[in-house]
Amino acid sequence: MTSSAQNITEPDVDTVVVGAGFAGMMAVRRLLEQGRTVHGIEKGGDVGGTWYWNTYPGLRCDVESVEYSYSWDEGLQQEWVWPERYSAQPDILKYAQHVAERFDLKKHFEFNTKLTRATFDNAANIWTVTTDTGNTITARWVVMATGALSVPKKNDLPGAETFTGLNLYTTSWPKTPVDFAGKRVAVIGTGSTGIQVSSEIAKTAKELFVLQRTPSWSVPAHNRPLTAKEIADVKANYASERLRKRDSMDGLGLPGTGKSALEVTKEERDAFYQNVYDNMSPFTFFGSFTDVLVDDAANQTISDFLGSKVRERVKDPAIAEKLIPKSYPFGTRRTCIDTGYYEIYNQDNVHLVDLLENPLKAITPTGFMTDAGAVDVDIIVHATGYDAFTGVVSDVDIIGVDGVNLREVWNAGAKTYLGTMTAGFPNLFLVTGPQSPSVLSNVVVSIEQHVDFITDTIKYLTDKGYNRMEATPEAQDAWVEMNNGIGQFTVHRNSHSWYMGDNVAGKAHVVLPALMGVGPFRAACDEVAADGYRGFALAS
Ligand code: NA7
């Protein structure tokens, strides 16, 4: 496509969709169902999004597979069989491939193609989208289905470029297997990724050094193959259960006691926590008692329970204490699931390097150096996280009304209305954008809600003859203020994490995910739509 943005009145296509992950594939499908012309752009060589890029050993989803899957096609959910409770990356990628082929979606995407610039024509109400392949395409609407966790945090390790051994990045892992046998390996980072990859590498590496700055809470995945009966039961009730879950707080519909953690005895509390620990999603802890996410003392009861579990699992009491988070409330950083993570510290070949005790001074040509001295390694595995929510707009130019760059606007703190649109950027829709539940939910449920909202909106606008939609600054400010207000009401008020943008130097501290919950968020979106898209300015 080679249209020029000058003096155009009709775009090349109706909608450009950026990204071929779970969100992008569904958006394309929905728009095609409406009979629209759609052009998809995808940086990777195939569909799958995060499951295409992240192929490191040990990678599994932390949401059960029967739930981490689309609900929008009954035939699809009935025919697909998940092999395990928490599927490994290859199985999730296989599912993405199956969806793309079943609905013939691939032909609508230009792969190996990165969006570099999008410019809004304020008179024509048309976006001109430019890619790194040199193509330009114009569209009325742009849907950014680019994921909240898709751009790695820039490497900020001093001396990183001097290392002469093998650098591996979990976010762009080699497509051929890496052999760690006989190797001395350092893993930097102990978030969800670091925990998963360390647990795997510990099995074969000669020596493994896990560099931990902030410990994460992790509970056993209890992963296992699903039985035929479990699969049949899920399928028999899929439709009704999906409906129940999409109106829940977390998109998972997990059970809670409905009581205050401080009203019940320690025995009653711990019995509930033990059942969660042994059998349920770790996210059940969040709604286990009504006050654990708002009251510090109630929250501490979970940390006390989980701390005792770490002490049981790690033989050396000093190491166990280092692995127990003590600097933040439970739930204000991602809770992880693991398969034998804490037990690796009972192995002679695994060493915890506590960077709080001995800060990392530098990466050296042969390894790393802390205050405790130098360590030589053959391989460094970087599991240092993402520039969450805003990373995508940081390395492209999205130019809205009056030539303003979205990157500059968000520098002061990302702001949206309903997680969907930013004032000054008409006709540009974000899927699971800042101030939407996304990472604090079963993200597939949130993706489906958001894609439905966006594509229904595009249909509404077209049917009514509107060519332009934009969030008003007032509605946007009120939405962001409300979300920050909820943050102040919860244990997030004192937290510092990537949920708040704190992991990236210079990034503004703002509550990035919506804290109101998946069901209430859906209701808010539905109310706005029913009220003629209150808070958005519509124009022909
Ligand atoms: P996370 O959760 O952001 O974890 C990144 C880890 O890397 C975390 O332990 C960081 O410590 C550590 N890190 C980052 N930079 C450094 C430097 N410079 N020095 C030492 N340690 C560092 O990313 P993940 O990929 O594990 O997980 C992201 C999400 O993906 C996860 O929640 C799931 O939803 C899927 P810090 O906390 O900054 O002290």
Coordinates of C-alpha atoms and ligand atoms in Angstrom, one line a residue:
M1 CA 0.0 0.0 0.0
T2 CA 1.4 3.4 -0.9
S3 CA -1.2 6.0 -0.4
S4 CA -0.2 9.5 0.5
A5 CA -1.8 11.2 3.5
Q6 CA -2.1 14.5 1.6
N7 CA -5.6 15.5 0.6
I8 CA -7.1 12.0 1.0
T9 CA -10.7 11.7 1.8
E10 CA -11.1 7.9 1.7
P11 CA -8.6 5.6 3.5
D12 CA -7.0 2.5 1.9
V13 CA -8.6 0.3 4.5
D14 CA -11.2 0.7 7.2
T15 CA -9.0 -0.4 10.1
V16 CA -5.3 -1.2 10.8
V17 CA -4.8 -3.6 13.6
V18 CA -1.3 -3.6 15.1
G19 CA -0.3 -7.0 16.6
A20 CA -1.1 -10.6 15.9
G21 CA -1.3 -11.9 19.5
F22 CA -4.5 -12.9 21.2
A23 CA -5.9 -9.4 21.0
G24 CA -4.9 -8.7 17.4
M25 CA -6.3 -12.0 16.1
M26 CA -9.6 -11.5 17.8
A27 CA -9.9 -7.9 16.6
V28 CA -9.3 -8.9 13.0
R29 CA -11.8 -11.7 13.3
R30 CA -14.5 -9.4 14.8
L31 CA -13.9 -6.6 12.2
L32 CA -14.0 -9.1 9.3
E33 CA -17.3 -10.4 10.7
Q34 CA -18.6 -6.8 10.3
G35 CA -17.6 -6.9 6.7
R36 CA -14.7 -4.4 7.1
T37 CA -11.4 -4.1 5.3
V38 CA -8.7 -4.8 7.7
H39 CA -4.9 -4.7 7.5
G40 CA -2.9 -6.3 10.2
I41 CA 0.8 -5.5 11.0
E42 CA 2.9 -7.8 13.1
K43 CA 6.6 -7.4 14.1
G44 CA 7.1 -11.1 14.5
G45 CA 7.2 -13.7 11.8
D46 CA 3.9 -15.3 12.9
V47 CA 1.0 -15.1 15.2
G48 CA 1.1 -15.6 19.0
G49 CA 2.4 -12.3 20.4
T50 CA 4.1 -12.9 23.7
W51 CA 4.0 -16.6 23.1
Y52 CA 5.8 -16.2 19.8
W53 CA 8.7 -14.2 21.3
N54 CA 9.1 -15.8 24.7
T55 CA 10.4 -19.4 24.2
Y56 CA 12.7 -19.7 27.2
P57 CA 12.8 -23.1 28.9
G58 CA 10.2 -23.5 31.7
L59 CA 7.8 -20.9 30.3
R60 CA 4.2 -21.6 31.3
C61 CA 1.2 -19.4 31.7
D62 CA 0.2 -18.7 35.3
V63 CA -3.5 -18.9 34.4
E64 CA -5.1 -22.3 33.9
S65 CA -5.2 -23.1 30.2
V66 CA -8.9 -24.0 30.0
E67 CA -9.4 -20.3 31.1
Y68 CA -6.5 -18.8 29.2
S69 CA -8.2 -19.3 25.9
Y70 CA -10.9 -17.6 23.7
S71 CA -14.5 -18.0 24.6
W72 CA -15.9 -16.3 21.5
D73 CA -16.4 -19.4 19.4
E74 CA -18.2 -22.4 20.9
G75 CA -16.9 -24.7 18.2
L76 CA -13.3 -23.6 19.0
Q77 CA -13.6 -24.1 22.7
Q78 CA -15.3 -27.5 22.3
E79 CA -12.8 -28.9 19.9
W80 CA -9.5 -27.7 21.5
V81 CA -7.9 -30.0 24.1
W82 CA -5.4 -28.6 26.5
P83 CA -2.9 -31.2 27.6
E84 CA -2.0 -29.7 31.0
R85 CA -3.4 -27.6 33.8
Y86 CA -0.9 -24.8 33.1
S87 CA 0.2 -25.3 29.5
A88 CA 3.8 -24.8 28.4
Q89 CA 4.6 -22.1 25.8
P90 CA 4.7 -24.5 22.8
D91 CA 1.2 -25.7 23.5
I92 CA -0.1 -22.1 23.8
L93 CA 1.6 -21.1 20.6
K94 CA 0.1 -24.2 18.9
Y95 CA -3.3 -23.0 20.0
A96 CA -2.6 -19.5 18.6
Q97 CA -1.6 -21.2 15.3
H98 CA -4.8 -23.3 15.3
V99 CA -7.0 -20.2 15.8
A100 CA -5.2 -18.3 13.0
E101 CA -5.7 -21.2 10.6
R102 CA -9.2 -22.2 11.7
F103 CA -10.4 -18.6 11.0
D104 CA -8.0 -18.0 8.1
L105 CA -6.6 -14.9 9.8
K106 CA -2.9 -15.0 8.7
K107 CA -3.6 -13.6 5.2
H108 CA -4.9 -10.4 6.8
F109 CA -1.5 -9.8 8.5
E110 CA 1.8 -8.4 7.2
F111 CA 4.4 -10.3 9.3
N112 CA 8.0 -9.2 10.0
T113 CA 6.6 -5.7 9.8
K114 CA 6.9 -3.1 12.6
L115 CA 4.8 0.0 13.0
T116 CA 7.2 3.0 13.0
R117 CA 4.9 6.0 12.7
A118 CA 1.3 6.8 12.7
T119 CA 0.1 10.3 11.9
F120 CA -3.4 11.6 12.2
D121 CA -4.9 13.8 9.5
N122 CA -7.1 16.2 11.6
A123 CA -9.1 17.4 8.6
A124 CA -9.7 14.0 6.9
N125 CA -10.0 12.0 10.2
I126 CA -7.6 9.4 8.8
W127 CA -4.5 7.8 10.1
T128 CA -1.4 7.3 7.9
V129 CA 0.5 4.3 9.2
T130 CA 4.2 3.8 8.2
T131 CA 6.1 0.6 8.7
D132 CA 9.8 -0.4 8.8
T133 CA 9.4 -2.1 5.5
G134 CA 8.8 1.3 4.0
N135 CA 5.1 0.8 3.3
T136 CA 2.4 3.4 4.1
I137 CA -1.3 2.6 4.5
T138 CA -4.2 4.9 5.5
A139 CA -7.0 3.8 7.7
R140 CA -10.0 5.4 9.5
W141 CA -9.4 3.5 12.7
V142 CA -6.2 2.1 14.2
V143 CA -6.4 -0.7 16.9
M144 CA -3.3 -1.1 18.9
A145 CA -3.4 -4.7 20.0
T146 CA 0.2 -4.5 21.1
G147 CA 0.0 -6.0 24.6
A148 CA 0.8 -4.6 28.0
L149 CA 4.0 -6.6 28.3
S150 CA 5.6 -6.7 24.9
V151 CA 8.6 -4.3 25.0
P152 CA 11.5 -5.4 27.1
K153 CA 12.9 -3.0 29.6
K154 CA 16.1 -1.5 28.3
N155 CA 19.3 -3.2 29.6
D156 CA 20.4 -0.9 32.5
L157 CA 23.1 -3.1 33.9
P158 CA 26.5 -1.3 34.2
G159 CA 29.1 -2.8 31.9
A160 CA 26.6 -5.1 30.2
E161 CA 28.2 -4.6 26.8
T162 CA 31.6 -5.8 28.0
F163 CA 30.5 -9.4 28.7
T164 CA 32.3 -11.8 26.2
G165 CA 30.3 -14.9 27.1
L166 CA 26.8 -15.7 25.8
N167 CA 24.0 -13.2 26.6
L168 CA 20.5 -14.6 26.5
Y169 CA 17.3 -12.6 26.8
T170 CA 14.2 -14.3 27.9
T171 CA 12.1 -12.0 25.7
S172 CA 13.9 -13.0 22.5
W173 CA 15.1 -16.5 23.3
P174 CA 17.0 -18.4 20.5
K175 CA 14.7 -20.7 18.5
T176 CA 17.2 -23.6 18.9
P177 CA 17.6 -25.2 22.4
V178 CA 20.4 -23.9 24.6
D179 CA 22.5 -26.6 26.3
F180 CA 23.4 -25.5 29.9
A181 CA 25.2 -28.7 30.8
G182 CA 28.7 -28.1 32.2
K183 CA 28.1 -24.3 32.1
R184 CA 28.3 -21.6 34.7
V185 CA 25.2 -19.5 34.4
A186 CA 23.9 -16.3 35.9
V187 CA 20.2 -15.4 35.8
I188 CA 19.4 -11.8 36.5
G189 CA 15.9 -11.2 37.8
T190 CA 13.5 -13.0 40.1
G191 CA 10.1 -12.1 38.7
S192 CA 7.8 -14.6 37.1
T193 CA 10.3 -15.2 34.3
G194 CA 13.4 -15.5 36.4
I195 CA 11.7 -18.0 38.7
Q196 CA 10.6 -20.2 35.7
V197 CA 13.8 -20.1 33.8
S198 CA 16.0 -20.6 36.9
S199 CA 14.0 -23.7 37.9
E200 CA 14.7 -25.2 34.5
I201 CA 18.4 -24.2 34.2
A202 CA 19.2 -25.5 37.7
K203 CA 18.5 -29.0 36.4
T204 CA 21.5 -29.1 34.1
A205 CA 23.8 -26.2 34.7
K206 CA 27.2 -26.9 36.4
E207 CA 26.7 -23.8 38.6
L208 CA 23.7 -21.4 38.6
F209 CA 23.9 -18.0 40.2
V210 CA 20.4 -16.4 40.7
L211 CA 20.8 -12.6 41.1
Q212 CA 17.9 -11.4 43.2
R213 CA 17.2 -7.7 43.9
T214 CA 13.6 -8.1 45.1
P215 CA 12.2 -11.5 45.9
S216 CA 8.8 -12.5 44.5
W217 CA 6.1 -14.5 46.2
S218 CA 5.7 -17.9 44.5
V219 CA 3.4 -20.8 45.1
P220 CA 3.5 -24.3 43.7
A221 CA 1.8 -24.7 40.3
H222 CA 0.8 -28.3 41.0
N223 CA 0.9 -28.6 37.2
R224 CA -0.3 -31.9 35.8
P225 CA -2.0 -33.4 32.8
L226 CA -5.7 -32.8 32.7
T227 CA -7.9 -35.9 32.9
A228 CA -10.5 -36.8 30.3
K229 CA -13.2 -36.2 33.0
E230 CA -11.9 -32.8 33.9
I231 CA -11.9 -31.8 30.2
A232 CA -15.4 -33.1 29.7
D233 CA -16.7 -31.3 32.8
V234 CA -15.2 -28.0 31.7
K235 CA -16.6 -28.3 28.2
A236 CA -20.1 -29.2 29.5
N237 CA -20.2 -25.9 31.4
Y238 CA -18.0 -23.7 29.3
A239 CA -20.6 -21.3 28.1
S240 CA -22.1 -20.5 31.5
E241 CA -18.8 -20.5 33.3
R242 CA -17.3 -18.1 30.9
L243 CA -20.2 -15.7 31.5
R244 CA -19.8 -16.0 35.2
K245 CA -16.1 -15.3 35.1
R246 CA -16.2 -12.3 32.8
D247 CA -18.4 -10.5 35.4
S248 CA -16.0 -11.4 38.3
M249 CA -13.3 -9.2 39.7
D250 CA -10.4 -11.0 38.2
G251 CA -11.9 -12.7 35.2
L252 CA -11.4 -16.0 36.9
G253 CA -14.4 -16.0 39.3
L254 CA -12.3 -17.4 42.2
P255 CA -14.0 -18.1 45.5
G256 CA -13.6 -16.1 48.7
T257 CA -14.8 -16.4 52.3
G258 CA -16.6 -13.1 52.3
K259 CA -15.1 -12.4 55.7
S260 CA -12.5 -10.2 57.1
A261 CA -9.1 -11.9 57.6
L262 CA -9.0 -10.3 61.0
E263 CA -12.4 -11.5 62.2
V264 CA -11.6 -15.2 62.0
T265 CA -9.2 -17.3 63.9
K266 CA -5.7 -18.0 62.6
E267 CA -6.8 -21.7 62.2
E268 CA -9.7 -20.8 60.0
R269 CA -7.6 -18.4 58.0
D270 CA -4.8 -20.7 57.5
A271 CA -7.1 -23.6 56.6
F272 CA -8.4 -21.5 53.7
Y273 CA -4.9 -20.4 52.7
Q274 CA -3.7 -24.0 52.8
N275 CA -6.5 -25.1 50.4
V276 CA -5.6 -22.3 48.0
Y277 CA -1.9 -23.2 48.3
D278 CA -2.6 -26.9 47.6
N279 CA -5.3 -26.8 45.0
M280 CA -6.2 -23.4 43.6
S281 CA -5.0 -20.5 41.5
P282 CA -2.6 -18.3 43.5
F283 CA -4.8 -15.4 42.6
T284 CA -7.4 -16.8 44.9
F285 CA -5.4 -15.3 47.7
F286 CA -6.5 -11.8 46.5
G287 CA -10.2 -12.3 47.2
S288 CA -9.7 -14.9 50.0
F289 CA -10.8 -12.4 52.7
T290 CA -12.5 -9.1 52.0
D291 CA -9.8 -6.9 53.5
V292 CA -6.5 -8.5 52.3
L293 CA -6.1 -6.0 49.5
V294 CA -7.0 -2.9 51.5
D295 CA -5.8 -3.5 55.1
D296 CA -2.1 -3.9 55.8
A297 CA -2.7 -6.2 58.8
A298 CA -5.0 -8.4 56.9
N299 CA -2.6 -8.5 54.0
Q300 CA 0.2 -9.5 56.4
T301 CA -1.6 -12.7 57.2
I302 CA -1.0 -14.0 53.7
S303 CA 2.6 -13.0 53.8
D304 CA 3.0 -14.8 57.2
F305 CA 1.4 -17.9 55.8
L306 CA 3.4 -17.9 52.6
G307 CA 6.6 -17.1 54.5
S308 CA 6.2 -20.2 56.5
K309 CA 5.9 -22.2 53.3
V310 CA 9.2 -20.8 52.0
R311 CA 10.9 -21.8 55.3
E312 CA 9.5 -25.3 54.8
R313 CA 10.7 -25.6 51.3
V314 CA 14.3 -24.2 51.7
K315 CA 16.6 -26.1 54.0
D316 CA 19.0 -23.3 54.8
P317 CA 17.2 -20.8 57.1
A318 CA 19.4 -17.9 56.1
I319 CA 18.6 -18.4 52.4
A320 CA 14.9 -18.9 53.1
E321 CA 14.8 -15.5 54.8
K322 CA 16.4 -13.8 51.8
L323 CA 13.8 -15.4 49.5
I324 CA 10.9 -14.1 51.6
P325 CA 9.6 -10.7 50.4
K326 CA 9.5 -8.2 53.3
S327 CA 9.5 -4.9 51.5
Y328 CA 6.1 -4.8 50.0
P329 CA 2.5 -5.9 50.6
F330 CA 1.3 -9.2 49.1
G331 CA -0.3 -8.7 45.8
T332 CA 1.4 -5.4 44.9
R333 CA 3.8 -7.3 42.7
R334 CA 3.0 -10.3 40.5
T335 CA 2.5 -13.5 42.5
C336 CA 4.2 -16.3 40.7
I337 CA 3.6 -20.0 40.3
D338 CA 6.5 -22.3 40.2
T339 CA 7.6 -25.9 39.7
G340 CA 10.2 -26.6 42.2
Y341 CA 11.7 -23.1 42.4
Y342 CA 12.5 -22.8 46.1
E343 CA 13.9 -26.3 46.1
I344 CA 16.6 -25.4 43.7
Y345 CA 18.3 -23.6 46.6
N346 CA 18.7 -27.0 48.3
Q347 CA 21.0 -28.0 45.4
D348 CA 24.8 -27.6 45.7
N349 CA 25.0 -26.2 42.2
V350 CA 22.6 -23.3 42.9
H351 CA 23.6 -20.0 44.6
L352 CA 21.4 -17.1 45.6
V353 CA 23.1 -13.8 45.0
D354 CA 21.3 -11.3 47.2
L355 CA 21.8 -7.9 45.5
L356 CA 20.3 -6.0 48.4
E357 CA 23.0 -7.3 50.6
N358 CA 25.8 -7.1 48.0
P359 CA 24.7 -4.7 45.2
L360 CA 25.6 -5.5 41.6
K361 CA 28.6 -3.3 40.8
A362 CA 29.0 -4.3 37.2
I363 CA 28.8 -6.9 34.5
T364 CA 32.4 -7.7 33.6
P365 CA 33.9 -9.3 30.5
T366 CA 33.9 -12.7 32.3
G367 CA 30.8 -12.5 34.5
F368 CA 29.6 -10.2 37.2
M369 CA 30.9 -8.3 40.2
T370 CA 29.0 -7.5 43.4
D371 CA 30.3 -6.0 46.7
A372 CA 31.2 -9.5 47.7
G373 CA 33.5 -10.0 44.7
A374 CA 33.7 -11.2 41.1
V375 CA 32.1 -14.3 39.7
D376 CA 32.9 -15.8 36.3
V377 CA 30.2 -17.3 34.2
D378 CA 29.8 -18.6 30.7
I379 CA 26.2 -17.4 30.1
I380 CA 24.1 -14.5 31.4
V381 CA 20.3 -14.9 31.2
H382 CA 18.6 -11.5 31.4
A383 CA 15.1 -11.9 32.9
T384 CA 14.8 -8.2 33.8
G385 CA 11.2 -7.5 32.7
Y386 CA 9.3 -5.1 30.5
D387 CA 8.5 -1.5 29.9
A388 CA 4.9 -2.3 30.8
F389 CA 1.9 -0.6 29.1
T390 CA 3.8 2.3 27.6
G391 CA 6.9 0.6 26.0
V392 CA 5.2 0.2 22.7
V393 CA 4.6 3.9 22.2
S394 CA 8.1 4.8 23.5
D395 CA 9.8 3.5 20.5
V396 CA 7.4 4.6 17.7
D397 CA 6.0 7.9 16.7
I398 CA 2.3 8.2 17.1
I399 CA 1.4 11.8 16.1
G400 CA -2.1 13.0 17.0
V401 CA -3.9 16.3 16.8
D402 CA -1.6 19.3 16.5
G403 CA 1.4 17.2 15.8
V404 CA 1.6 16.0 19.4
N405 CA 3.6 12.7 20.0
L406 CA 1.9 10.2 22.3
R407 CA 5.3 9.3 23.7
E408 CA 5.6 12.9 24.9
V409 CA 2.1 13.0 26.3
W410 CA 2.6 9.8 28.3
N411 CA 6.0 10.9 29.6
A412 CA 4.2 12.8 32.3
G413 CA 2.2 9.6 33.1
A414 CA 0.1 7.4 30.8
K415 CA -3.5 8.5 30.8
T416 CA -6.5 7.0 29.0
Y417 CA -10.3 7.0 29.2
L418 CA -11.6 3.4 29.8
G419 CA -8.1 2.1 29.0
T420 CA -9.2 2.6 25.4
M421 CA -8.4 6.1 24.1
T422 CA -6.1 9.0 24.9
A423 CA -7.3 12.6 24.4
G424 CA -5.7 14.2 21.4
F425 CA -5.5 10.9 19.5
P426 CA -8.8 10.4 17.8
N427 CA -9.7 7.0 16.2
L428 CA -6.8 5.3 17.9
F429 CA -8.0 2.4 20.1
L430 CA -5.8 0.7 22.6
V431 CA -6.6 -2.9 23.7
T432 CA -5.8 -3.5 27.4
G433 CA -4.2 -0.1 27.6
P434 CA -3.2 1.8 30.7
Q435 CA -6.1 2.1 33.3
S436 CA -7.7 -1.1 32.0
P437 CA -7.6 -4.3 34.1
S438 CA -5.3 -6.3 31.8
V439 CA -2.4 -7.6 33.8
L440 CA -4.4 -7.7 37.0
S441 CA -6.9 -10.2 35.5
N442 CA -7.1 -13.3 33.3
V443 CA -5.8 -11.2 30.4
V444 CA -7.7 -13.2 27.8
V445 CA -11.0 -12.3 29.4
S446 CA -9.9 -8.6 29.5
I447 CA -8.8 -8.8 25.9
E448 CA -12.1 -10.2 24.8
Q449 CA -14.1 -7.5 26.7
H450 CA -11.9 -4.7 25.3
V451 CA -11.9 -6.0 21.7
D452 CA -15.7 -6.4 21.8
F453 CA -16.0 -2.9 23.2
I454 CA -13.7 -1.4 20.5
T455 CA -15.2 -3.3 17.6
D456 CA -18.8 -2.6 18.7
T457 CA -17.8 1.0 19.0
I458 CA -16.4 1.1 15.4
K459 CA -19.6 -0.5 14.2
Y460 CA -21.7 2.1 16.1
L461 CA -19.7 5.0 14.7
T462 CA -19.9 3.7 11.1
D463 CA -23.6 2.9 11.4
K464 CA -24.3 6.4 12.7
G465 CA -22.1 8.1 10.1
Y466 CA -19.4 9.2 12.4
N467 CA -15.8 9.4 11.2
R468 CA -14.2 10.5 14.4
M469 CA -14.1 9.6 18.0
E470 CA -11.9 11.1 20.7
A471 CA -11.7 10.9 24.5
T472 CA -12.4 14.2 26.1
P473 CA -9.7 15.4 28.5
E474 CA -12.3 15.8 31.3
A475 CA -13.5 12.2 31.0
Q476 CA -10.0 11.0 30.8
D477 CA -8.8 13.0 33.9
A478 CA -11.8 11.7 35.9
W479 CA -11.1 8.1 34.9
V480 CA -7.4 8.3 35.8
E481 CA -8.2 10.2 39.1
M482 CA -10.7 7.5 40.0
N483 CA -8.1 4.8 39.4
N484 CA -5.4 6.5 41.4
G485 CA -8.0 7.0 44.1
I486 CA -8.7 3.2 44.3
G487 CA -4.9 2.8 44.4
Q488 CA -4.8 5.0 47.5
F489 CA -7.6 2.9 49.1
T490 CA -5.7 -0.4 48.5
V491 CA -2.4 -1.9 49.6
H492 CA -1.0 -0.5 46.3
R493 CA -0.8 2.9 47.9
N494 CA 2.8 2.4 49.1
S495 CA 4.0 0.0 46.4
H496 CA 6.7 0.4 43.8
S497 CA 6.6 -2.0 40.9
W498 CA 6.1 -2.2 37.2
Y499 CA 2.4 -1.9 37.9
M500 CA 3.2 1.7 38.7
G501 CA 6.0 2.2 36.1
D502 CA 8.7 2.2 38.8
N503 CA 10.9 -0.4 37.1
V504 CA 12.0 1.9 34.3
A505 CA 14.3 4.8 35.1
G506 CA 12.6 8.2 34.6
K507 CA 9.1 6.7 34.0
A508 CA 6.3 8.5 35.7
H509 CA 4.7 6.8 38.8
V510 CA 1.1 6.3 38.0
V511 CA -1.3 3.4 38.6
L512 CA -1.1 1.6 35.2
P513 CA -3.7 -1.2 35.5
A514 CA -7.3 -0.4 36.4
L515 CA -7.9 -1.6 40.0
M516 CA -11.7 -1.6 39.9
G517 CA -11.9 -5.2 38.7
V518 CA -13.0 -6.9 35.4
G519 CA -16.7 -7.1 36.0
P520 CA -17.1 -3.4 37.2
F521 CA -14.8 -2.3 34.3
R522 CA -17.1 -4.1 31.8
A523 CA -20.1 -2.5 33.4
A524 CA -18.5 0.9 33.1
C525 CA -17.7 0.4 29.4
D526 CA -21.2 -0.8 28.8
E527 CA -22.8 2.1 30.6
V528 CA -20.7 4.6 28.6
A529 CA -21.7 3.0 25.3
A530 CA -25.4 2.8 26.3
D531 CA -25.2 6.5 27.1
G532 CA -24.1 7.4 23.6
Y533 CA -20.4 7.1 24.4
R534 CA -20.5 9.6 27.2
G535 CA -17.0 11.2 27.7
F536 CA -16.1 10.7 24.0
A537 CA -16.5 13.4 21.4
L538 CA -18.0 12.0 18.2
A539 CA -18.0 13.8 14.9
S540 CA -18.8 13.2 11.2
Ligands
NA7_1 P1 9.5 -8.6 36.2 O1 8.4 -9.1 37.1 O2 9.5 -7.1 36.0 O3 10.8 -9.1 36.9 C1 12.1 -8.5 36.5 C2 13.1 -8.9 37.5 O4 14.4 -8.4 37.1 C3 12.8 -8.3 38.9 O5 13.2 -9.3 39.8 C4 13.8 -7.1 38.9 O6 14.2 -6.7 40.2 C5 14.9 -7.6 38.1 N1 15.8 -6.6 37.6 C6 15.4 -5.7 36.7 N2 16.4 -4.8 36.4 C7 17.4 -5.2 37.2 C8 18.7 -4.7 37.5 N3 19.2 -3.7 36.8 N4 19.5 -5.3 38.4 C9 19.0 -6.4 39.1 N5 17.8 -6.9 38.9 C10 17.0 -6.3 38.0 O7 9.4 -9.3 34.8 P2 9.1 -10.8 34.4 O8 9.5 -10.9 33.0 O9 9.7 -11.7 35.4 O10 7.5 -10.9 34.6 C11 6.7 -10.0 33.9 C12 5.3 -10.5 33.7 O11 5.3 -11.4 32.6 C13 4.8 -11.4 34.8 O12 4.3 -10.7 35.9 C14 3.8 -12.2 34.2 O13 2.6 -11.5 34.1 C15 4.3 -12.4 32.8 P3 13.4 -5.5 40.9 O14 12.0 -6.0 41.1 O15 13.4 -4.4 39.9 O16 14.1 -5.2 42.1

